[in-house]
Amino acid sequence: MTKIERNIAPAIDPIKLDRLAEVAVKIGLQLQPGQDLFLTAPVSALPLVRRIVEHAYKAGAGLVTPILSDEQVTLARFRYARDESFDRAPVWLYEGVAKAFAGNTARLAIVGDNPMLLSGEDAAKVSRANKANSVAYQPALEKIAGFDINWNIVAYPGASWAAQVFPGEDEDVAVAKLANAIFAASRVDNDDPIGAWAAHNAALRQRTEWLNGQRFQALHFSGPGTDLTVGLADDHEWQGGASTAKNGVTCNPNIPTEEVFTTPHARKVEGHVTSTKPLSYQGTLIEDIQVRFEEGRIVSAKASRGEEVLNKVLDTDDGARRLGEVALVPHSSPISESGILFYNTLFDENASCHIALGQCYSKCFLGGDKLSPEEIAAKGGNKSFIHIDWMIGSGEIDIDGIHADGRRVPVFRTGEWA
Ligand code: ZN
Ligand code: ZN
Protein backbone atom coordinates (compact mmCIF):
# COMPACT_ATOMS: atom_id res chain seq x y z
CA MET A 1 0.00 0.00 0.00
CA THR A 2 1.45 3.38 -0.94
CA LYS A 3 1.42 6.37 1.36
CA ILE A 4 -1.43 7.94 -0.63
CA GLU A 5 -3.69 4.91 -0.11
CA ARG A 6 -3.20 4.70 3.63
CA ASN A 7 -6.49 6.42 4.49
CA ILE A 8 -8.78 4.01 2.62
CA ALA A 9 -10.78 2.02 5.13
CA PRO A 10 -9.73 -1.64 4.82
CA ALA A 11 -13.44 -2.37 4.38
CA ILE A 12 -13.44 -0.68 0.96
CA ASP A 13 -12.26 -2.75 -2.01
CA PRO A 14 -9.62 -0.56 -3.76
CA ILE A 15 -10.20 -2.20 -7.16
CA LYS A 16 -13.95 -1.50 -7.12
CA LEU A 17 -13.26 2.01 -5.85
CA ASP A 18 -10.94 2.60 -8.80
CA ARG A 19 -13.59 1.24 -11.19
CA LEU A 20 -16.12 3.64 -9.65
CA ALA A 21 -13.73 6.53 -10.35
CA GLU A 22 -13.25 5.36 -13.93
CA VAL A 23 -17.03 4.99 -14.44
CA ALA A 24 -17.60 8.49 -13.00
CA VAL A 25 -15.13 10.02 -15.47
CA LYS A 26 -15.86 7.91 -18.58
CA ILE A 27 -19.60 7.14 -18.21
CA GLY A 28 -20.88 9.67 -15.68
CA LEU A 29 -19.13 12.69 -17.15
CA GLN A 30 -17.72 11.53 -20.51
CA LEU A 31 -15.11 14.16 -19.67
CA GLN A 32 -13.76 15.66 -22.89
CA PRO A 33 -10.07 16.24 -23.69
CA GLY A 34 -9.18 19.75 -22.56
CA GLN A 35 -12.40 20.17 -20.53
CA ASP A 36 -12.07 21.62 -17.02
CA LEU A 37 -13.74 19.87 -14.08
CA PHE A 38 -15.18 21.33 -10.87
CA LEU A 39 -15.52 18.74 -8.13
CA THR A 40 -17.07 18.85 -4.65
CA ALA A 41 -16.72 16.14 -2.02
CA PRO A 42 -16.61 15.53 1.71
CA VAL A 43 -13.05 15.14 3.05
CA SER A 44 -13.98 11.57 4.01
CA ALA A 45 -14.21 10.78 0.28
CA LEU A 46 -10.62 11.80 -0.42
CA PRO A 47 -9.59 8.28 -1.57
CA LEU A 48 -12.23 8.50 -4.33
CA VAL A 49 -11.39 12.14 -5.11
CA ARG A 50 -7.76 11.16 -5.72
CA ARG A 51 -8.70 8.34 -8.09
CA ILE A 52 -11.20 10.49 -9.97
CA VAL A 53 -8.66 13.27 -10.42
CA GLU A 54 -6.15 10.73 -11.73
CA HIS A 55 -8.66 9.26 -14.21
CA ALA A 56 -9.72 12.77 -15.23
CA TYR A 57 -6.19 13.88 -16.10
CA LYS A 58 -5.53 10.56 -17.87
CA ALA A 59 -8.67 11.27 -19.93
CA GLY A 60 -7.17 14.62 -20.94
CA ALA A 61 -8.85 16.96 -18.41
CA GLY A 62 -7.85 20.62 -18.55
CA LEU A 63 -7.87 21.83 -14.97
CA VAL A 64 -9.50 19.86 -12.13
CA THR A 65 -10.59 22.04 -9.18
CA PRO A 66 -11.82 20.21 -6.06
CA ILE A 67 -13.57 21.84 -3.09
CA LEU A 68 -13.87 19.69 0.02
CA SER A 69 -16.33 19.99 2.90
CA ASP A 70 -16.09 18.65 6.42
CA GLU A 71 -18.82 17.63 8.87
CA GLN A 72 -17.14 19.25 11.90
CA VAL A 73 -16.62 22.50 9.98
CA THR A 74 -20.29 22.52 8.99
CA LEU A 75 -21.43 21.85 12.57
CA ALA A 76 -19.18 24.61 13.92
CA ARG A 77 -21.11 27.14 11.86
CA PHE A 78 -24.52 26.06 13.17
CA ARG A 79 -23.27 26.08 16.76
CA TYR A 80 -21.15 29.21 16.92
CA ALA A 81 -21.80 31.55 13.96
CA ARG A 82 -23.50 34.94 14.43
CA ASP A 83 -27.26 34.77 13.88
CA GLU A 84 -27.24 37.20 10.93
CA SER A 85 -24.87 34.89 9.02
CA PHE A 86 -27.63 32.31 8.46
CA ASP A 87 -29.24 34.55 5.84
CA ARG A 88 -25.99 34.74 3.88
CA ALA A 89 -24.17 32.53 1.40
CA PRO A 90 -20.79 32.87 -0.36
CA VAL A 91 -22.30 34.59 -3.39
CA TRP A 92 -18.84 35.26 -4.85
CA LEU A 93 -18.13 31.52 -4.89
CA TYR A 94 -21.42 30.56 -6.54
CA GLU A 95 -20.98 33.35 -9.11
CA GLY A 96 -17.61 31.83 -9.95
CA VAL A 97 -19.19 28.38 -10.26
CA ALA A 98 -21.87 29.74 -12.59
CA LYS A 99 -19.13 31.43 -14.63
CA ALA A 100 -17.18 28.16 -14.82
CA PHE A 101 -20.29 26.30 -16.06
CA ALA A 102 -20.89 29.04 -18.64
CA GLY A 103 -17.33 28.35 -19.81
CA ASN A 104 -18.08 24.61 -20.30
CA THR A 105 -16.52 23.33 -17.08
CA ALA A 106 -17.93 19.90 -16.19
CA ARG A 107 -19.35 19.28 -12.70
CA LEU A 108 -18.86 16.29 -10.44
CA ALA A 109 -20.33 15.89 -6.95
CA ILE A 110 -19.34 13.11 -4.57
CA VAL A 111 -21.83 12.47 -1.77
CA GLY A 112 -20.83 10.57 1.35
CA ASP A 113 -21.51 12.60 4.48
CA ASN A 114 -23.95 11.67 7.21
CA PRO A 115 -27.34 12.68 5.76
CA MET A 116 -28.65 13.36 9.27
CA LEU A 117 -25.73 15.61 10.21
CA LEU A 118 -27.90 18.65 10.93
CA SER A 119 -30.77 16.79 12.59
CA GLY A 120 -29.80 18.04 16.06
CA GLU A 121 -29.22 21.65 15.03
CA ASP A 122 -31.63 24.61 15.14
CA ALA A 123 -34.17 23.85 12.37
CA ALA A 124 -34.83 27.55 11.72
CA LYS A 125 -31.12 28.25 11.17
CA VAL A 126 -30.80 25.20 8.90
CA SER A 127 -33.76 26.33 6.85
CA ARG A 128 -32.49 29.95 6.60
CA ALA A 129 -29.03 28.77 5.56
CA ASN A 130 -30.53 26.43 2.96
CA LYS A 131 -32.67 29.20 1.54
CA ALA A 132 -29.73 31.63 1.34
CA ASN A 133 -27.66 28.94 -0.36
CA SER A 134 -30.44 28.05 -2.81
CA VAL A 135 -30.85 31.70 -3.83
CA ALA A 136 -27.09 32.21 -4.27
CA TYR A 137 -26.68 28.92 -6.12
CA GLN A 138 -29.65 29.55 -8.47
CA PRO A 139 -27.63 30.93 -11.44
CA ALA A 140 -25.33 27.89 -11.33
CA LEU A 141 -28.20 25.47 -10.66
CA GLU A 142 -30.03 26.74 -13.75
CA LYS A 143 -27.10 25.57 -15.85
CA ILE A 144 -27.25 22.13 -14.20
CA ALA A 145 -31.06 21.84 -14.34
CA GLY A 146 -30.98 23.18 -17.92
CA PHE A 147 -28.29 20.56 -18.69
CA ASP A 148 -25.94 23.10 -20.25
CA ILE A 149 -22.95 20.97 -19.34
CA ASN A 150 -22.10 17.35 -18.59
CA TRP A 151 -22.39 16.62 -14.85
CA ASN A 152 -22.36 13.62 -12.57
CA ILE A 153 -23.04 12.56 -8.97
CA VAL A 154 -21.44 9.47 -7.42
CA ALA A 155 -21.28 8.24 -3.83
CA TYR A 156 -18.52 7.27 -1.40
CA PRO A 157 -19.18 5.11 1.68
CA GLY A 158 -18.21 7.58 4.41
CA ALA A 159 -18.13 6.14 7.94
CA SER A 160 -20.70 8.55 9.39
CA TRP A 161 -23.15 7.81 6.55
CA ALA A 162 -22.56 4.05 6.96
CA ALA A 163 -23.31 4.35 10.70
CA GLN A 164 -26.65 5.99 9.85
CA VAL A 165 -27.60 3.31 7.30
CA PHE A 166 -26.44 0.35 9.44
CA PRO A 167 -26.92 1.42 13.06
CA GLY A 168 -25.54 -0.95 15.65
CA GLU A 169 -22.85 -2.40 13.37
CA ASP A 170 -19.13 -1.92 13.99
CA GLU A 171 -17.73 0.88 11.84
CA ASP A 172 -15.76 -1.48 9.54
CA VAL A 173 -18.77 -3.74 9.03
CA ALA A 174 -21.09 -0.79 8.31
CA VAL A 175 -18.62 0.77 5.86
CA ALA A 176 -18.10 -2.58 4.10
CA LYS A 177 -21.88 -3.08 3.76
CA LEU A 178 -22.45 0.44 2.43
CA ALA A 179 -19.44 0.14 0.08
CA ASN A 180 -20.78 -3.12 -1.34
CA ALA A 181 -24.25 -1.63 -1.77
CA ILE A 182 -22.82 1.43 -3.56
CA PHE A 183 -20.57 -0.69 -5.80
CA ALA A 184 -23.45 -3.05 -6.73
CA ALA A 185 -25.91 -0.22 -7.43
CA SER A 186 -23.23 1.65 -9.42
CA ARG A 187 -22.55 -1.50 -11.50
CA VAL A 188 -18.83 -1.68 -10.69
CA ASP A 189 -18.98 -5.09 -8.97
CA ASN A 190 -18.16 -6.87 -12.26
CA ASP A 191 -15.10 -7.05 -14.54
CA ASP A 192 -16.57 -4.86 -17.29
CA PRO A 193 -18.37 -1.91 -15.69
CA ILE A 194 -18.16 0.17 -18.88
CA GLY A 195 -19.92 -2.64 -20.81
CA ALA A 196 -22.47 -3.10 -18.01
CA TRP A 197 -23.36 0.59 -18.24
CA ALA A 198 -23.76 0.41 -22.03
CA ALA A 199 -26.25 -2.47 -21.62
CA HIS A 200 -28.11 -0.69 -18.81
CA ASN A 201 -28.37 2.54 -20.82
CA ALA A 202 -29.77 0.57 -23.80
CA ALA A 203 -32.46 -1.01 -21.56
CA LEU A 204 -33.50 2.37 -20.18
CA ARG A 205 -33.60 3.84 -23.69
CA GLN A 206 -36.07 1.13 -24.74
CA ARG A 207 -38.45 2.29 -21.96
CA THR A 208 -38.17 5.99 -22.79
CA GLU A 209 -38.71 5.32 -26.51
CA TRP A 210 -41.92 3.41 -25.75
CA LEU A 211 -43.23 6.15 -23.43
CA ASN A 212 -42.30 8.90 -25.89
CA GLY A 213 -44.15 6.97 -28.63
CA GLN A 214 -47.30 6.78 -26.48
CA ARG A 215 -47.44 10.55 -25.81
CA PHE A 216 -49.68 10.11 -22.74
CA GLN A 217 -51.55 13.16 -21.54
CA ALA A 218 -51.52 11.98 -17.92
CA LEU A 219 -50.50 9.13 -15.63
CA HIS A 220 -52.89 7.75 -13.03
CA PHE A 221 -51.31 6.25 -9.88
CA SER A 222 -53.43 4.03 -7.65
CA GLY A 223 -52.53 2.05 -4.56
CA PRO A 224 -52.88 2.16 -0.77
CA GLY A 225 -53.47 5.81 0.20
CA THR A 226 -52.91 6.99 -3.36
CA ASP A 227 -55.31 8.09 -6.10
CA LEU A 228 -53.35 10.62 -8.12
CA THR A 229 -53.62 11.89 -11.66
CA VAL A 230 -50.43 13.53 -12.85
CA GLY A 231 -51.00 15.54 -16.03
CA LEU A 232 -47.89 15.61 -18.20
CA ALA A 233 -46.49 18.86 -19.58
CA ASP A 234 -47.19 19.76 -23.20
CA ASP A 235 -44.39 18.43 -25.44
CA HIS A 236 -42.89 16.53 -22.50
CA GLU A 237 -40.12 14.08 -23.27
CA TRP A 238 -39.18 11.02 -21.22
CA GLN A 239 -35.51 10.70 -20.29
CA GLY A 240 -33.46 7.99 -18.62
CA GLY A 241 -29.92 6.71 -18.46
CA ALA A 242 -27.46 8.51 -20.71
CA SER A 243 -28.52 11.79 -22.24
CA THR A 244 -26.92 14.59 -24.19
CA ALA A 245 -26.17 17.92 -22.57
CA LYS A 246 -26.44 21.21 -24.49
CA ASN A 247 -22.65 21.17 -24.90
CA GLY A 248 -23.07 18.02 -27.00
CA VAL A 249 -21.64 15.58 -24.44
CA THR A 250 -23.64 12.39 -23.75
CA CYS A 251 -23.26 11.55 -20.06
CA ASN A 252 -24.95 9.71 -17.16
CA PRO A 253 -25.64 12.43 -14.57
CA ASN A 254 -26.68 10.03 -11.81
CA ILE A 255 -24.67 7.00 -10.78
CA PRO A 256 -26.54 4.89 -9.91
CA THR A 257 -29.70 5.43 -11.94
CA GLU A 258 -32.71 3.20 -12.55
CA GLU A 259 -35.40 5.78 -13.33
CA VAL A 260 -37.12 7.05 -16.45
CA PHE A 261 -38.59 10.48 -15.81
CA THR A 262 -40.35 13.44 -17.36
CA THR A 263 -41.99 16.78 -16.56
CA PRO A 264 -45.51 16.86 -15.10
CA HIS A 265 -47.87 19.73 -15.89
CA ALA A 266 -47.49 22.18 -12.97
CA ARG A 267 -51.21 23.08 -13.12
CA LYS A 268 -52.75 19.65 -13.92
CA VAL A 269 -52.18 17.38 -10.93
CA GLU A 270 -55.27 16.18 -9.02
CA GLY A 271 -55.93 13.84 -6.13
CA HIS A 272 -54.03 12.52 -3.16
CA VAL A 273 -50.83 10.59 -2.67
CA THR A 274 -49.03 8.90 0.24
CA SER A 275 -45.27 8.47 0.45
CA THR A 276 -43.98 4.90 0.59
CA LYS A 277 -40.52 5.61 2.04
CA PRO A 278 -39.23 8.22 4.49
CA LEU A 279 -37.81 11.38 2.94
CA SER A 280 -34.48 12.47 4.38
CA TYR A 281 -34.36 16.22 3.88
CA GLN A 282 -31.37 18.22 5.16
CA GLY A 283 -31.06 16.18 8.33
CA THR A 284 -34.77 15.73 9.04
CA LEU A 285 -36.61 12.52 8.38
CA ILE A 286 -40.10 13.19 7.00
CA GLU A 287 -42.33 10.13 7.23
CA ASP A 288 -45.78 9.11 5.95
CA ILE A 289 -46.29 12.22 3.84
CA GLN A 290 -49.89 12.64 2.69
CA VAL A 291 -50.70 15.49 0.34
CA ARG A 292 -53.69 16.55 -1.72
CA PHE A 293 -53.39 18.39 -5.03
CA GLU A 294 -55.90 20.71 -6.64
CA GLU A 295 -55.13 22.17 -10.07
CA GLY A 296 -51.50 21.17 -9.63
CA ARG A 297 -51.05 22.81 -6.24
CA ILE A 298 -50.65 21.08 -2.88
CA VAL A 299 -53.57 22.30 -0.78
CA SER A 300 -52.98 20.11 2.26
CA ALA A 301 -49.91 18.32 3.57
CA LYS A 302 -49.52 16.00 6.54
CA ALA A 303 -46.71 13.80 7.83
CA SER A 304 -46.43 11.50 10.86
CA ARG A 305 -42.93 12.90 11.47
CA GLY A 306 -41.23 16.09 10.23
CA GLU A 307 -44.53 17.79 9.29
CA GLU A 308 -43.25 21.21 10.35
CA VAL A 309 -40.19 20.91 8.12
CA LEU A 310 -42.36 19.66 5.25
CA ASN A 311 -44.63 22.69 5.51
CA LYS A 312 -41.62 25.03 5.67
CA VAL A 313 -40.30 23.45 2.47
CA LEU A 314 -43.69 23.91 0.79
CA ASP A 315 -43.61 27.60 1.72
CA THR A 316 -40.22 28.17 0.02
CA ASP A 317 -41.95 29.68 -3.04
CA ASP A 318 -45.09 29.07 -5.15
CA GLY A 319 -43.37 26.38 -7.24
CA ALA A 320 -42.48 24.38 -4.12
CA ARG A 321 -46.14 23.28 -3.90
CA ARG A 322 -46.14 21.98 -7.47
CA LEU A 323 -44.47 19.07 -9.21
CA GLY A 324 -41.34 19.33 -11.34
CA GLU A 325 -40.71 15.64 -12.03
CA VAL A 326 -42.46 12.29 -12.23
CA ALA A 327 -40.31 9.16 -12.44
CA LEU A 328 -40.95 5.45 -12.94
CA VAL A 329 -38.81 2.77 -11.28
CA PRO A 330 -39.86 -0.88 -11.04
CA HIS A 331 -40.24 -2.31 -7.54
CA SER A 332 -37.72 -5.03 -8.53
CA SER A 333 -34.90 -2.50 -9.15
CA PRO A 334 -31.61 -3.66 -7.58
CA ILE A 335 -31.67 -0.78 -5.07
CA SER A 336 -35.22 -1.61 -4.05
CA GLU A 337 -34.32 -5.31 -3.74
CA SER A 338 -31.41 -4.44 -1.44
CA GLY A 339 -34.05 -3.25 1.05
CA ILE A 340 -31.63 -0.59 2.32
CA LEU A 341 -32.82 2.90 3.19
CA PHE A 342 -29.82 5.03 2.22
CA TYR A 343 -31.20 8.37 3.54
CA ASN A 344 -29.88 9.78 0.27
CA THR A 345 -32.00 10.69 -2.75
CA LEU A 346 -29.41 9.52 -5.26
CA PHE A 347 -30.05 5.97 -4.07
CA ASP A 348 -33.52 6.05 -2.54
CA GLU A 349 -35.12 7.67 -5.60
CA ASN A 350 -33.86 4.72 -7.64
CA ALA A 351 -35.68 2.27 -5.41
CA SER A 352 -39.15 3.49 -6.25
CA CYS A 353 -41.46 5.51 -8.47
CA HIS A 354 -41.27 9.10 -7.28
CA ILE A 355 -42.41 12.64 -7.77
CA ALA A 356 -40.42 15.81 -7.12
CA LEU A 357 -41.62 19.07 -5.69
CA GLY A 358 -40.21 22.16 -7.37
CA GLN A 359 -37.98 22.91 -10.34
CA CYS A 360 -38.52 20.94 -13.57
CA TYR A 361 -35.80 19.80 -15.99
CA SER A 362 -35.96 21.70 -19.29
CA LYS A 363 -34.31 18.73 -21.00
CA CYS A 364 -37.56 16.81 -20.41
CA PHE A 365 -39.23 18.75 -23.26
CA LEU A 366 -39.06 18.13 -27.00
CA GLY A 367 -36.41 20.58 -28.22
CA GLY A 368 -36.05 21.64 -24.57
CA ASP A 369 -32.58 23.09 -25.09
CA LYS A 370 -34.03 25.85 -27.27
CA LEU A 371 -36.96 26.84 -25.04
CA SER A 372 -36.95 30.03 -22.98
CA PRO A 373 -38.08 29.86 -19.31
CA GLU A 374 -41.34 31.57 -20.40
CA GLU A 375 -42.00 28.93 -23.07
CA ILE A 376 -41.29 26.14 -20.57
CA ALA A 377 -43.73 27.71 -18.07
CA ALA A 378 -46.40 28.00 -20.81
CA LYS A 379 -46.08 24.26 -21.54
CA GLY A 380 -46.62 23.46 -17.85
CA GLY A 381 -43.00 23.32 -16.61
CA ASN A 382 -42.60 24.31 -12.96
CA LYS A 383 -40.12 26.79 -11.51
CA SER A 384 -38.81 26.81 -7.94
CA PHE A 385 -35.69 27.17 -5.83
CA ILE A 386 -36.12 23.59 -4.68
CA HIS A 387 -36.21 20.14 -6.29
CA ILE A 388 -37.06 17.43 -3.76
CA ASP A 389 -37.83 13.87 -4.78
CA TRP A 390 -40.02 11.63 -2.63
CA MET A 391 -41.08 8.07 -3.07
CA ILE A 392 -44.61 7.01 -3.97
CA GLY A 393 -43.94 3.59 -5.53
CA SER A 394 -44.28 0.15 -3.99
CA GLY A 395 -45.13 -3.40 -4.95
CA GLU A 396 -48.79 -2.42 -4.69
CA ILE A 397 -48.90 0.52 -7.06
CA ASP A 398 -50.68 0.43 -10.46
CA ILE A 399 -50.12 3.08 -13.10
CA ASP A 400 -52.20 3.77 -16.19
CA GLY A 401 -51.22 6.02 -19.05
CA ILE A 402 -54.13 8.20 -20.20
CA HIS A 403 -54.37 9.34 -23.81
CA ALA A 404 -55.98 12.63 -24.93
CA ASP A 405 -59.17 10.72 -25.92
CA GLY A 406 -59.41 9.13 -22.45
CA ARG A 407 -58.08 5.72 -23.55
CA ARG A 408 -56.10 4.02 -20.75
CA VAL A 409 -53.01 1.86 -21.23
CA PRO A 410 -51.49 -0.20 -18.37
CA VAL A 411 -47.96 1.06 -17.63
CA PHE A 412 -47.27 -0.55 -14.21
CA ARG A 413 -49.08 -3.40 -12.47
CA THR A 414 -48.23 -4.18 -8.82
CA GLY A 415 -45.05 -2.17 -9.04
CA GLU A 416 -43.66 -3.65 -12.28
CA TRP A 417 -43.71 -2.62 -15.94
CA ALA A 418 -46.95 -3.97 -17.40
ZN1 ZN B 1 -35.88 11.35 -10.26
ZN1 ZN C 1 -35.50 14.46 -9.09
JSON list of N, CA, C and O and ligand atoms in Angstrom, two decimals, residues 259 261 325 327 349 354 387 389, ligand 1:
[
{"chain": "A", "resi": 259, "resn": "GLU", "atom": "N", "xyz": [-34.12, 5.13, -13.04]},
{"chain": "A", "resi": 259, "resn": "GLU", "atom": "CA", "xyz": [-35.40, 5.78, -13.33]},
{"chain": "A", "resi": 259, "resn": "GLU", "atom": "C", "xyz": [-35.54, 6.21, -14.80]},
{"chain": "A", "resi": 259, "resn": "GLU", "atom": "O", "xyz": [-34.55, 6.46, -15.46]},
{"chain": "A", "resi": 261, "resn": "PHE", "atom": "N", "xyz": [-37.88, 9.37, -16.44]},
{"chain": "A", "resi": 261, "resn": "PHE", "atom": "CA", "xyz": [-38.59, 10.48, -15.81]},
{"chain": "A", "resi": 261, "resn": "PHE", "atom": "C", "xyz": [-38.95, 11.55, -16.84]},
{"chain": "A", "resi": 261, "resn": "PHE", "atom": "O", "xyz": [-38.35, 11.63, -17.91]},
{"chain": "A", "resi": 325, "resn": "GLU", "atom": "N", "xyz": [-41.20, 16.89, -11.46]},
{"chain": "A", "resi": 325, "resn": "GLU", "atom": "CA", "xyz": [-40.71, 15.64, -12.03]},
{"chain": "A", "resi": 325, "resn": "GLU", "atom": "C", "xyz": [-41.64, 14.51, -11.63]},
{"chain": "A", "resi": 325, "resn": "GLU", "atom": "O", "xyz": [-42.18, 14.50, -10.52]},
{"chain": "A", "resi": 327, "resn": "ALA", "atom": "N", "xyz": [-41.28, 10.17, -12.01]},
{"chain": "A", "resi": 327, "resn": "ALA", "atom": "CA", "xyz": [-40.31, 9.16, -12.44]},
{"chain": "A", "resi": 327, "resn": "ALA", "atom": "C", "xyz": [-40.83, 7.76, -12.15]},
{"chain": "A", "resi": 327, "resn": "ALA", "atom": "O", "xyz": [-41.50, 7.52, -11.15]},
{"chain": "A", "resi": 349, "resn": "GLU", "atom": "N", "xyz": [-34.19, 7.37, -4.51]},
{"chain": "A", "resi": 349, "resn": "GLU", "atom": "CA", "xyz": [-35.12, 7.67, -5.60]},
{"chain": "A", "resi": 349, "resn": "GLU", "atom": "C", "xyz": [-35.06, 6.58, -6.68]},
{"chain": "A", "resi": 349, "resn": "GLU", "atom": "O", "xyz": [-35.96, 6.47, -7.49]},
{"chain": "A", "resi": 354, "resn": "HIS", "atom": "N", "xyz": [-41.26, 7.91, -8.13]},
{"chain": "A", "resi": 354, "resn": "HIS", "atom": "CA", "xyz": [-41.27, 9.10, -7.28]},
{"chain": "A", "resi": 354, "resn": "HIS", "atom": "C", "xyz": [-41.78, 10.32, -8.03]},
{"chain": "A", "resi": 354, "resn": "HIS", "atom": "O", "xyz": [-41.90, 10.33, -9.25]},
{"chain": "A", "resi": 387, "resn": "HIS", "atom": "N", "xyz": [-35.85, 21.35, -5.54]},
{"chain": "A", "resi": 387, "resn": "HIS", "atom": "CA", "xyz": [-36.21, 20.14, -6.29]},
{"chain": "A", "resi": 387, "resn": "HIS", "atom": "C", "xyz": [-36.03, 19.00, -5.31]},
{"chain": "A", "resi": 387, "resn": "HIS", "atom": "O", "xyz": [-34.91, 18.62, -4.97]},
{"chain": "A", "resi": 389, "resn": "ASP", "atom": "N", "xyz": [-37.18, 15.10, -4.35]},
{"chain": "A", "resi": 389, "resn": "ASP", "atom": "CA", "xyz": [-37.83, 13.87, -4.78]},
{"chain": "A", "resi": 389, "resn": "ASP", "atom": "C", "xyz": [-38.36, 13.12, -3.57]},
{"chain": "A", "resi": 389, "resn": "ASP", "atom": "O", "xyz": [-37.68, 13.02, -2.56]},
{"chain": "B", "resi": 1, "resn": "ZN", "atom": "ZN", "xyz": [-35.88, 11.35, -10.26]}
]
